[in-house]
Amino acid sequence: MRGFPVSLPLEGQKVLVVGGGELALRKARLVAKAGCRLTIIAGEIHPDLAKLADKVVLRDFTPDDVEDHRIIFAATDVEEVDRAVADAANKAGILVNVPDKPALSSFIMPAIIDREPITIAISSGGASPVLVRRLRERLEAALEPGLGRLTTLLDSFRTAVKATRENETARRRFWEAVIDGPVARDFLAGREQSAREALLAAVNNPDYGQARTGTVALVGAGPGDPDLLTLRALRVLQDADVVVHDKLVDERIMDYVRRDARRIYVGKSKSHHTMSQEAINQLLVAEAKAGHRVVRLKGGDPFLFGRGGEEMQALRFANIPVEIVPGITAALGCGASTAIPVTHRDHAAGVTFVTGHGKDGEPDLDWQALARLRHTLVVYMGLSAAETIARRLTEAGMPADTPAALIEKGTRPDQKLITGTLATLAPLAAAHGLVGPAIIIIGDVVRLADPALITTLVPDHLREAV
């Protein structure tokens, strides 16, 4: 984050605005809502600005003026004056903002959505104020006008809920049921009295919002890019008490997990398993039986080479409610990120997904069938077996010069796209030092890959320098 967002109480605090025009007026209107004691210093002051002020000083700024103020705005739009205000504030250790001049500011004013007592602030750290204003407009249109009154209603019941719910989890689940259910819906629709009565009944019902048995959601995290998460996956992550996650889940996706949720790592890599599949199944059952909402977060899609089917069966056997949240699988995500369409009327009428590893080593595949299908062939977890895969396919009749691609860390910032032929798969992987995770795409569609995205091999004599 370029700036850390905080909410600064200003009621009764002294705030200084240096400047008397429209720019100063805009800042003064915002801080005046916070109940501050506002001082304006300028040689000439806009009449509307004077009405907001507790104190007006009709003269030029001097460095001593910054004394005893909580925050300061330099809003003259005169470079030398704004700089003098910023210098004086910084020397005195007082927060200062100079509109549209982030280099002179010790804090940035965000765009604000006011649904008192709810306040939403949006900031780009001064990088793009116009974009921030557009985002504010979109959010303003999406947020119900009655949110502030609803917040006040909920606040009036907080003490009662705390007295009737024994722990933080029970209280959180109660409030989630209220906010996601008919109480909030009725209130925001204008049926406020009905909503109050329903909320009172809910407080007096100890079972309201409290599931006796937990649930498990098998969630696909996609191929890596957090922007490819589904909206459902994001919501389930936000609601989870426990997140059991794999090695292939990007750390940026883990940032969406609620901060107080427990995280349990069960990652697997070749020849190294943090936890066996049977142990993972038992863990999911145990956490759900303890009443927790569990997310089993898996790279790609949970039902495509993700062992999601095995976990679902174990949960069903234990009578645990289970939800499946699909994710963008690696073949589609990597294909899109490299401009390789897995099907195309001129190149491939179908696509076949296979795994490069079976339960006990080499997968039991019908290589002859794969070689004559003339489909795009996508191999998951095939990097270490690239030589074997190429040999099996060529022995089965697939031409050795069939186009092939290796995509490592697809959709991520450090993605690598290597293109060649079936015969050169293994040598290319070794030459580029690929370690995975990676998929292999074999077929004529590889010819359509975006040339600008193909990773160039660094010559041996330059590698050390690079």
Short mmCIF file of C-alpha atoms in Angstrom, two decimals:
data_model
loop_
_atom_site.label_atom_id
_atom_site.label_comp_id
_atom_site.label_asym_id
_atom_site.label_seq_id
_atom_site.Cartn_x
_atom_site.Cartn_y
_atom_site.Cartn_z
CA MET A 1 0.00 0.00 0.00
CA ARG A 2 1.27 3.45 -0.89
CA GLY A 3 -0.58 4.87 2.10
CA PHE A 4 -2.08 3.31 5.21
CA PRO A 5 -5.78 4.20 5.60
CA VAL A 6 -6.87 5.41 9.03
CA SER A 7 -9.90 7.23 10.42
CA LEU A 8 -8.86 10.35 12.33
CA PRO A 9 -11.30 11.78 14.93
CA LEU A 10 -11.43 15.58 14.57
CA GLU A 11 -14.32 16.58 16.82
CA GLY A 12 -13.20 19.56 18.87
CA GLN A 13 -9.72 19.49 17.30
CA LYS A 14 -8.06 22.55 15.77
CA VAL A 15 -7.74 22.42 11.97
CA LEU A 16 -6.03 25.07 9.87
CA VAL A 17 -6.84 25.87 6.24
CA VAL A 18 -4.48 28.31 4.53
CA GLY A 19 -6.23 29.80 1.51
CA GLY A 20 -9.43 31.67 0.86
CA GLY A 21 -10.73 30.46 -2.52
CA GLU A 22 -12.72 27.58 -3.98
CA LEU A 23 -9.96 25.03 -3.34
CA ALA A 24 -9.84 25.91 0.34
CA LEU A 25 -13.65 25.87 0.49
CA ARG A 26 -13.80 22.27 -0.77
CA LYS A 27 -11.42 21.08 1.95
CA ALA A 28 -13.12 23.12 4.65
CA ARG A 29 -16.54 21.66 3.83
CA LEU A 30 -15.20 18.14 4.34
CA VAL A 31 -13.45 18.68 7.67
CA ALA A 32 -16.23 20.89 9.03
CA LYS A 33 -18.53 17.84 8.96
CA ALA A 34 -16.20 16.17 11.47
CA GLY A 35 -16.92 18.83 14.12
CA CYS A 36 -13.47 20.41 14.16
CA ARG A 37 -12.57 23.96 15.26
CA LEU A 38 -11.67 25.50 11.93
CA THR A 39 -9.26 28.40 11.39
CA ILE A 40 -8.91 30.09 7.97
CA ILE A 41 -5.91 32.22 7.09
CA ALA A 42 -5.88 34.22 3.83
CA GLY A 43 -5.64 37.79 2.62
CA GLU A 44 -9.08 37.46 1.05
CA ILE A 45 -11.72 34.83 1.95
CA HIS A 46 -14.71 33.44 0.07
CA PRO A 47 -17.91 34.32 2.00
CA ASP A 48 -19.08 30.67 2.16
CA LEU A 49 -15.71 29.71 3.58
CA ALA A 50 -15.97 32.34 6.31
CA LYS A 51 -19.33 30.87 7.41
CA LEU A 52 -17.68 27.50 8.12
CA ALA A 53 -14.83 28.92 10.18
CA ASP A 54 -14.57 29.31 13.94
CA LYS A 55 -11.78 31.81 13.38
CA VAL A 56 -10.86 33.93 10.35
CA VAL A 57 -7.45 35.60 10.02
CA LEU A 58 -7.24 38.14 7.16
CA ARG A 59 -3.51 38.22 6.45
CA ASP A 60 -0.72 36.22 4.83
CA PHE A 61 0.49 32.98 6.38
CA THR A 62 3.49 32.90 8.73
CA PRO A 63 5.26 29.73 9.94
CA ASP A 64 4.13 30.33 13.54
CA ASP A 65 0.50 29.85 12.43
CA VAL A 66 0.86 26.05 12.40
CA GLU A 67 1.21 25.83 16.21
CA ASP A 68 -1.30 23.63 18.10
CA HIS A 69 -3.23 22.38 15.05
CA ARG A 70 -4.18 18.74 14.53
CA ILE A 71 -4.01 18.85 10.73
CA ILE A 72 -3.34 21.56 8.15
CA PHE A 73 -4.41 22.19 4.57
CA ALA A 74 -2.31 24.37 2.29
CA ALA A 75 -4.91 25.32 -0.32
CA THR A 76 -3.74 28.58 -1.88
CA ASP A 77 -2.72 27.01 -5.21
CA VAL A 78 0.33 29.28 -5.07
CA GLU A 79 3.44 27.10 -5.20
CA GLU A 80 5.71 29.13 -2.89
CA VAL A 81 2.99 29.67 -0.26
CA ASP A 82 1.85 26.04 -0.25
CA ARG A 83 5.46 24.91 0.06
CA ALA A 84 6.06 27.29 2.98
CA VAL A 85 2.98 25.91 4.79
CA ALA A 86 4.08 22.32 4.16
CA ASP A 87 7.63 23.04 5.39
CA ALA A 88 6.38 24.68 8.59
CA ALA A 89 3.93 21.84 9.29
CA ASN A 90 6.53 19.16 8.70
CA LYS A 91 9.03 20.88 11.01
CA ALA A 92 6.36 21.03 13.70
CA GLY A 93 5.39 17.36 13.18
CA ILE A 94 1.84 18.24 12.08
CA LEU A 95 0.00 16.40 9.31
CA VAL A 96 -0.36 18.56 6.21
CA ASN A 97 -2.14 18.16 2.89
CA VAL A 98 -1.48 20.18 -0.26
CA PRO A 99 -4.19 19.39 -2.83
CA ASP A 100 -2.86 17.75 -6.01
CA LYS A 101 0.73 17.95 -4.70
CA PRO A 102 1.46 14.57 -3.06
CA ALA A 103 5.18 15.34 -2.83
CA LEU A 104 4.44 18.18 -0.40
CA SER A 105 1.80 16.28 1.58
CA SER A 106 2.26 14.09 4.63
CA PHE A 107 -1.24 12.69 4.11
CA ILE A 108 -3.53 12.33 1.10
CA MET A 109 -7.19 13.31 1.21
CA PRO A 110 -9.29 10.40 -0.06
CA ALA A 111 -12.56 10.65 -1.92
CA ILE A 112 -15.25 10.20 0.73
CA ILE A 113 -18.66 8.52 0.69
CA ASP A 114 -20.65 9.68 3.71
CA ARG A 115 -23.38 7.44 5.09
CA GLU A 116 -23.01 8.67 8.65
CA PRO A 117 -21.88 6.85 10.77
CA ILE A 118 -20.44 4.81 7.87
CA THR A 119 -17.63 6.54 6.01
CA ILE A 120 -15.94 5.03 2.96
CA ALA A 121 -12.65 6.52 1.81
CA ILE A 122 -11.05 5.82 -1.59
CA SER A 123 -7.50 6.83 -2.40
CA SER A 124 -4.91 6.23 -5.10
CA GLY A 125 -2.16 7.80 -3.01
CA GLY A 126 -2.41 10.89 -5.18
CA ALA A 127 -1.72 8.95 -8.39
CA SER A 128 -5.08 9.49 -10.10
CA PRO A 129 -7.63 11.76 -8.38
CA VAL A 130 -9.99 11.68 -11.38
CA LEU A 131 -10.16 7.87 -11.36
CA VAL A 132 -10.82 7.94 -7.62
CA ARG A 133 -13.71 10.37 -8.13
CA ARG A 134 -15.21 8.07 -10.77
CA LEU A 135 -14.98 5.12 -8.36
CA ARG A 136 -16.69 7.17 -5.69
CA GLU A 137 -19.53 7.97 -8.08
CA ARG A 138 -20.05 4.27 -8.85
CA LEU A 139 -20.08 3.33 -5.17
CA GLU A 140 -22.42 6.20 -4.30
CA ALA A 141 -24.90 4.85 -6.82
CA ALA A 142 -24.58 1.28 -5.48
CA LEU A 143 -24.99 2.05 -1.76
CA GLU A 144 -28.46 2.45 -0.27
CA PRO A 145 -29.20 5.87 1.26
CA GLY A 146 -30.48 4.23 4.45
CA LEU A 147 -27.20 2.50 5.36
CA GLY A 148 -26.38 5.10 7.98
CA ARG A 149 -29.72 4.71 9.75
CA LEU A 150 -29.38 0.92 9.59
CA THR A 151 -25.96 1.18 11.23
CA THR A 152 -27.43 3.29 14.02
CA LEU A 153 -30.16 0.70 14.58
CA LEU A 154 -27.66 -2.16 14.75
CA ASP A 155 -25.46 -0.19 17.14
CA SER A 156 -28.40 0.24 19.53
CA PHE A 157 -28.60 -3.57 19.89
CA ARG A 158 -24.86 -4.26 20.32
CA THR A 159 -24.96 -4.42 24.12
CA ALA A 160 -27.92 -6.82 24.08
CA VAL A 161 -26.22 -9.09 21.54
CA LYS A 162 -23.00 -9.13 23.55
CA ALA A 163 -24.94 -10.08 26.68
CA THR A 164 -26.79 -12.95 24.97
CA ARG A 165 -23.97 -14.45 22.84
CA GLU A 166 -21.11 -16.04 24.73
CA ASN A 167 -18.25 -15.59 22.28
CA GLU A 168 -17.03 -13.57 19.30
CA THR A 169 -17.88 -16.29 16.76
CA ALA A 170 -21.50 -16.51 17.93
CA ARG A 171 -21.84 -12.73 17.85
CA ARG A 172 -20.32 -12.46 14.38
CA ARG A 173 -22.64 -15.12 13.01
CA PHE A 174 -25.63 -13.39 14.54
CA TRP A 175 -24.75 -10.10 12.88
CA GLU A 176 -24.04 -11.78 9.55
CA ALA A 177 -27.51 -13.37 9.64
CA VAL A 178 -29.06 -10.00 10.45
CA ILE A 179 -27.20 -8.07 7.75
CA ASP A 180 -27.61 -10.74 5.06
CA GLY A 181 -31.22 -11.54 5.93
CA PRO A 182 -34.70 -10.00 6.07
CA VAL A 183 -33.94 -7.56 8.92
CA ALA A 184 -31.55 -5.41 6.88
CA ARG A 185 -33.51 -5.99 3.68
CA ASP A 186 -36.77 -4.74 5.24
CA PHE A 187 -35.10 -1.74 6.87
CA LEU A 188 -33.45 -0.57 3.65
CA ALA A 189 -36.74 -1.07 1.78
CA GLY A 190 -38.44 1.40 4.12
CA ARG A 191 -40.14 -1.12 6.43
CA GLU A 192 -38.22 0.16 9.43
CA GLN A 193 -40.70 -0.70 12.19
CA SER A 194 -41.04 -4.26 10.95
CA ALA A 195 -37.23 -4.56 10.82
CA ARG A 196 -36.89 -3.30 14.42
CA GLU A 197 -39.40 -5.86 15.67
CA ALA A 198 -37.66 -8.67 13.75
CA LEU A 199 -34.28 -7.64 15.14
CA LEU A 200 -35.64 -7.68 18.70
CA ALA A 201 -37.05 -11.17 18.13
CA ALA A 202 -33.71 -12.31 16.71
CA VAL A 203 -31.80 -11.06 19.75
CA ASN A 204 -34.12 -13.05 22.01
CA ASN A 205 -33.65 -16.23 19.92
CA PRO A 206 -30.37 -17.88 20.96
CA ASP A 207 -30.35 -20.05 17.81
CA TYR A 208 -30.64 -17.15 15.37
CA GLY A 209 -27.80 -17.39 12.85
CA GLN A 210 -26.11 -20.21 14.76
CA ALA A 211 -25.42 -23.34 12.72
CA ARG A 212 -24.92 -26.41 14.91
CA THR A 213 -22.79 -28.10 12.25
CA GLY A 214 -20.17 -26.36 10.21
CA THR A 215 -19.88 -26.39 6.44
CA VAL A 216 -17.10 -26.86 3.91
CA ALA A 217 -16.73 -25.02 0.61
CA LEU A 218 -14.34 -26.46 -1.96
CA VAL A 219 -13.21 -23.28 -3.68
CA GLY A 220 -11.23 -22.91 -6.89
CA ALA A 221 -8.70 -20.08 -6.61
CA GLY A 222 -7.97 -20.01 -10.33
CA PRO A 223 -4.55 -20.14 -11.97
CA GLY A 224 -2.94 -17.37 -9.91
CA ASP A 225 -4.12 -13.88 -10.81
CA PRO A 226 -6.37 -12.66 -7.95
CA ASP A 227 -8.51 -10.76 -10.48
CA LEU A 228 -9.67 -14.13 -11.82
CA LEU A 229 -11.37 -15.13 -8.56
CA THR A 230 -15.13 -15.49 -8.91
CA LEU A 231 -17.39 -13.20 -6.87
CA ARG A 232 -18.75 -16.27 -5.06
CA ALA A 233 -15.24 -17.40 -4.14
CA LEU A 234 -14.46 -13.96 -2.74
CA ARG A 235 -17.58 -13.93 -0.59
CA VAL A 236 -17.01 -17.43 0.75
CA LEU A 237 -13.42 -16.52 1.64
CA GLN A 238 -14.61 -13.46 3.55
CA ASP A 239 -17.04 -15.60 5.58
CA ALA A 240 -14.66 -18.45 6.40
CA ASP A 241 -13.56 -19.30 9.95
CA VAL A 242 -10.85 -21.67 8.68
CA VAL A 243 -9.04 -21.72 5.33
CA VAL A 244 -7.20 -24.90 4.33
CA HIS A 245 -5.02 -23.95 1.39
CA ASP A 246 -2.63 -25.42 -1.17
CA LYS A 247 0.84 -24.45 -2.33
CA LEU A 248 -0.50 -23.33 -5.71
CA VAL A 249 -2.70 -20.61 -4.18
CA ASP A 250 -1.13 -17.21 -4.84
CA GLU A 251 -0.29 -15.20 -1.70
CA ARG A 252 -2.19 -12.24 -3.14
CA ILE A 253 -5.36 -14.33 -3.02
CA MET A 254 -4.71 -15.13 0.63
CA ASP A 255 -4.91 -11.39 1.30
CA TYR A 256 -8.68 -11.68 0.73
CA VAL A 257 -9.05 -14.06 3.68
CA ARG A 258 -10.56 -12.49 6.77
CA ARG A 259 -7.73 -11.48 9.10
CA ASP A 260 -9.04 -13.39 12.11
CA ALA A 261 -9.62 -16.63 10.18
CA ARG A 262 -7.27 -19.54 10.88
CA ARG A 263 -5.08 -20.58 7.95
CA ILE A 264 -3.88 -24.15 7.60
CA TYR A 265 -1.28 -24.93 4.93
CA VAL A 266 -1.50 -28.41 3.39
CA GLY A 267 0.55 -27.81 0.25
CA LYS A 268 1.96 -30.57 -1.89
CA SER A 269 4.87 -30.60 -4.30
CA LYS A 270 6.67 -33.39 -6.11
CA SER A 271 7.93 -35.95 -3.55
CA HIS A 272 6.91 -33.70 -0.66
CA HIS A 273 3.47 -33.72 0.96
CA THR A 274 2.81 -31.54 4.00
CA MET A 275 -0.22 -33.72 4.74
CA SER A 276 -1.61 -36.84 3.09
CA GLN A 277 -4.92 -36.65 1.25
CA GLU A 278 -6.55 -38.86 3.86
CA ALA A 279 -5.31 -36.55 6.62
CA ILE A 280 -6.66 -33.52 4.74
CA ASN A 281 -10.05 -35.21 4.46
CA GLN A 282 -10.07 -35.91 8.20
CA LEU A 283 -9.04 -32.32 8.94
CA LEU A 284 -11.93 -30.89 6.90
CA VAL A 285 -14.42 -33.17 8.65
CA ALA A 286 -13.06 -32.34 12.12
CA GLU A 287 -13.13 -28.57 11.55
CA ALA A 288 -16.68 -28.70 10.22
CA LYS A 289 -17.88 -30.88 13.10
CA ALA A 290 -16.45 -28.26 15.45
CA GLY A 291 -19.00 -25.86 13.94
CA HIS A 292 -16.64 -23.90 11.72
CA ARG A 293 -17.22 -22.58 8.22
CA VAL A 294 -14.32 -24.10 6.34
CA VAL A 295 -12.92 -23.17 2.95
CA ARG A 296 -10.75 -25.70 1.17
CA LEU A 297 -8.92 -23.37 -1.19
CA LYS A 298 -7.37 -25.06 -4.21
CA GLY A 299 -5.46 -23.77 -7.23
CA GLY A 300 -7.41 -23.81 -10.49
CA ASP A 301 -10.72 -25.67 -10.23
CA PRO A 302 -11.37 -28.16 -7.41
CA PHE A 303 -12.86 -30.76 -9.76
CA LEU A 304 -10.14 -30.75 -12.41
CA PHE A 305 -7.12 -32.71 -11.16
CA GLY A 306 -7.69 -31.07 -7.78
CA ARG A 307 -8.88 -34.09 -5.76
CA GLY A 308 -12.02 -32.13 -4.98
CA GLY A 309 -14.13 -35.17 -5.79
CA GLU A 310 -12.33 -37.25 -3.15
CA GLU A 311 -12.78 -34.52 -0.53
CA MET A 312 -16.46 -34.13 -1.42
CA GLN A 313 -17.03 -37.87 -0.96
CA ALA A 314 -15.33 -37.85 2.46
CA LEU A 315 -17.45 -34.90 3.58
CA ARG A 316 -20.68 -36.45 2.32
CA PHE A 317 -19.84 -39.69 4.14
CA ALA A 318 -19.50 -37.67 7.35
CA ASN A 319 -22.81 -35.82 6.65
CA ILE A 320 -21.04 -32.47 6.33
CA PRO A 321 -22.76 -29.91 4.07
CA VAL A 322 -20.41 -29.17 1.18
CA GLU A 323 -20.51 -26.47 -1.49
CA ILE A 324 -18.46 -26.47 -4.69
CA VAL A 325 -17.25 -23.08 -5.94
CA PRO A 326 -15.68 -23.50 -9.39
CA GLY A 327 -12.52 -21.71 -10.43
CA ILE A 328 -10.89 -20.87 -13.74
CA THR A 329 -8.78 -23.89 -14.52
CA ALA A 330 -5.14 -23.51 -15.54
CA ALA A 331 -5.71 -24.51 -19.17
CA LEU A 332 -8.21 -21.72 -19.76
CA GLY A 333 -6.40 -19.13 -17.65
CA CYS A 334 -3.00 -19.84 -19.19
CA GLY A 335 -4.47 -20.03 -22.67
CA ALA A 336 -6.06 -16.62 -22.24
CA SER A 337 -2.95 -15.05 -20.75
CA THR A 338 -0.80 -16.22 -23.68
CA ALA A 339 -3.42 -15.76 -26.46
CA ILE A 340 -3.59 -19.52 -27.16
CA PRO A 341 -7.21 -20.56 -27.82
CA VAL A 342 -7.62 -24.19 -26.77
CA THR A 343 -10.20 -24.65 -29.55
CA HIS A 344 -10.40 -22.95 -32.93
CA ARG A 345 -12.42 -23.88 -36.03
CA ASP A 346 -9.31 -23.82 -38.21
CA HIS A 347 -6.97 -25.59 -35.80
CA ALA A 348 -8.72 -27.81 -33.22
CA ALA A 349 -12.30 -29.02 -32.95
CA GLY A 350 -11.84 -30.14 -29.36
CA VAL A 351 -9.58 -30.10 -26.33
CA THR A 352 -8.48 -32.91 -24.04
CA PHE A 353 -7.16 -32.43 -20.50
CA VAL A 354 -4.84 -35.07 -19.03
CA THR A 355 -2.50 -35.25 -16.07
CA GLY A 356 1.20 -35.92 -16.38
CA HIS A 357 1.22 -37.97 -13.16
CA GLY A 358 -0.90 -40.92 -12.11
CA LYS A 359 -1.62 -42.16 -8.62
CA ASP A 360 1.44 -44.40 -8.73
CA GLY A 361 3.71 -42.56 -11.18
CA GLU A 362 3.21 -42.49 -14.94
CA PRO A 363 -0.45 -41.95 -15.83
CA ASP A 364 -2.39 -44.81 -17.42
CA LEU A 365 -3.32 -43.05 -20.67
CA ASP A 366 -4.34 -44.32 -24.08
CA TRP A 367 -1.49 -42.65 -25.95
CA GLN A 368 -2.64 -43.94 -29.35
CA ALA A 369 -6.08 -42.37 -28.84
CA LEU A 370 -4.55 -39.08 -27.76
CA ALA A 371 -2.23 -39.03 -30.77
CA ARG A 372 -4.99 -39.54 -33.35
CA LEU A 373 -7.69 -37.27 -31.83
CA ARG A 374 -6.26 -34.15 -33.49
CA HIS A 375 -7.48 -32.21 -30.45
CA THR A 376 -5.56 -29.65 -28.49
CA LEU A 377 -3.91 -31.63 -25.71
CA VAL A 378 -3.37 -29.91 -22.35
CA VAL A 379 -1.15 -31.72 -19.85
CA TYR A 380 -1.35 -30.73 -16.18
CA MET A 381 1.57 -31.42 -13.85
CA GLY A 382 3.61 -32.62 -16.80
CA LEU A 383 6.79 -30.55 -16.51
CA SER A 384 8.97 -33.21 -14.91
CA ALA A 385 7.53 -35.85 -17.26
CA ALA A 386 7.87 -33.76 -20.46
CA GLU A 387 10.41 -36.13 -22.02
CA THR A 388 8.25 -39.19 -21.34
CA ILE A 389 5.10 -37.46 -22.61
CA ALA A 390 6.80 -36.41 -25.85
CA ARG A 391 8.22 -39.90 -26.40
CA ARG A 392 4.92 -41.66 -25.71
CA LEU A 393 3.02 -39.39 -28.09
CA THR A 394 5.54 -39.63 -30.93
CA GLU A 395 5.69 -43.43 -30.54
CA ALA A 396 1.89 -43.41 -30.80
CA GLY A 397 2.05 -41.54 -34.10
CA MET A 398 1.87 -37.84 -33.25
CA PRO A 399 4.32 -35.92 -35.49
CA ALA A 400 7.44 -34.78 -33.65
CA ASP A 401 7.08 -31.29 -35.15
CA THR A 402 3.62 -30.75 -33.62
CA PRO A 403 3.63 -27.25 -32.04
CA ALA A 404 3.89 -27.29 -28.26
CA ALA A 405 4.03 -24.71 -25.47
CA LEU A 406 5.18 -24.71 -21.86
CA ILE A 407 3.53 -22.11 -19.63
CA GLU A 408 5.03 -21.60 -16.19
CA LYS A 409 3.21 -19.57 -13.50
CA GLY A 410 0.50 -18.65 -15.96
CA THR A 411 -1.50 -15.40 -15.39
CA ARG A 412 1.03 -14.22 -12.78
CA PRO A 413 3.45 -11.31 -13.18
CA ASP A 414 6.39 -13.73 -13.59
CA GLN A 415 4.67 -15.89 -16.21
CA LYS A 416 6.89 -17.64 -18.78
CA LEU A 417 5.70 -18.82 -22.21
CA ILE A 418 8.03 -21.19 -24.05
CA THR A 419 7.07 -22.40 -27.52
CA GLY A 420 8.59 -25.14 -29.65
CA THR A 421 7.60 -28.59 -30.83
CA LEU A 422 6.75 -31.90 -29.26
CA ALA A 423 10.32 -33.05 -29.86
CA THR A 424 11.85 -30.03 -28.13
CA LEU A 425 9.58 -29.94 -25.05
CA ALA A 426 12.03 -31.41 -22.55
CA PRO A 427 15.15 -29.59 -23.84
CA LEU A 428 13.30 -26.27 -23.77
CA ALA A 429 12.14 -26.82 -20.20
CA ALA A 430 15.70 -27.58 -19.11
CA ALA A 431 17.21 -24.69 -21.09
CA HIS A 432 14.85 -22.16 -19.50
CA GLY A 433 15.23 -23.60 -16.01
CA LEU A 434 11.49 -24.11 -15.54
CA VAL A 435 10.48 -25.40 -12.12
CA GLY A 436 6.68 -25.01 -12.24
CA PRO A 437 3.86 -24.88 -11.66
CA ALA A 438 3.46 -25.34 -15.40
CA ILE A 439 1.14 -26.77 -18.00
CA ILE A 440 1.89 -28.11 -21.48
CA ILE A 441 -0.28 -27.27 -24.49
CA ILE A 442 0.22 -29.42 -27.57
CA GLY A 443 -1.44 -28.76 -30.90
CA ASP A 444 -1.78 -26.46 -33.87
CA VAL A 445 -3.37 -23.73 -31.72
CA VAL A 446 0.05 -22.98 -30.23
CA ARG A 447 0.88 -21.21 -33.51
CA LEU A 448 -1.56 -18.47 -32.44
CA ALA A 449 0.36 -17.57 -29.26
CA ASP A 450 1.13 -13.88 -28.94
CA PRO A 451 4.79 -13.52 -30.07
CA ALA A 452 5.28 -10.58 -27.69
CA LEU A 453 4.61 -12.88 -24.72
CA ILE A 454 7.11 -15.60 -25.63
CA THR A 455 10.05 -15.74 -23.24
CA THR A 456 13.40 -15.38 -24.99
CA LEU A 457 16.13 -17.81 -24.02
CA VAL A 458 19.12 -16.06 -22.48
CA PRO A 459 22.42 -17.28 -24.02
CA ASP A 460 24.68 -19.26 -21.69
CA HIS A 461 27.41 -16.61 -21.62
CA LEU A 462 24.90 -13.95 -20.47
CA ARG A 463 22.95 -15.93 -17.85
CA GLU A 464 25.32 -15.23 -14.97
CA ALA A 465 25.23 -11.49 -15.67
CA VAL A 466 21.44 -11.52 -15.95
#
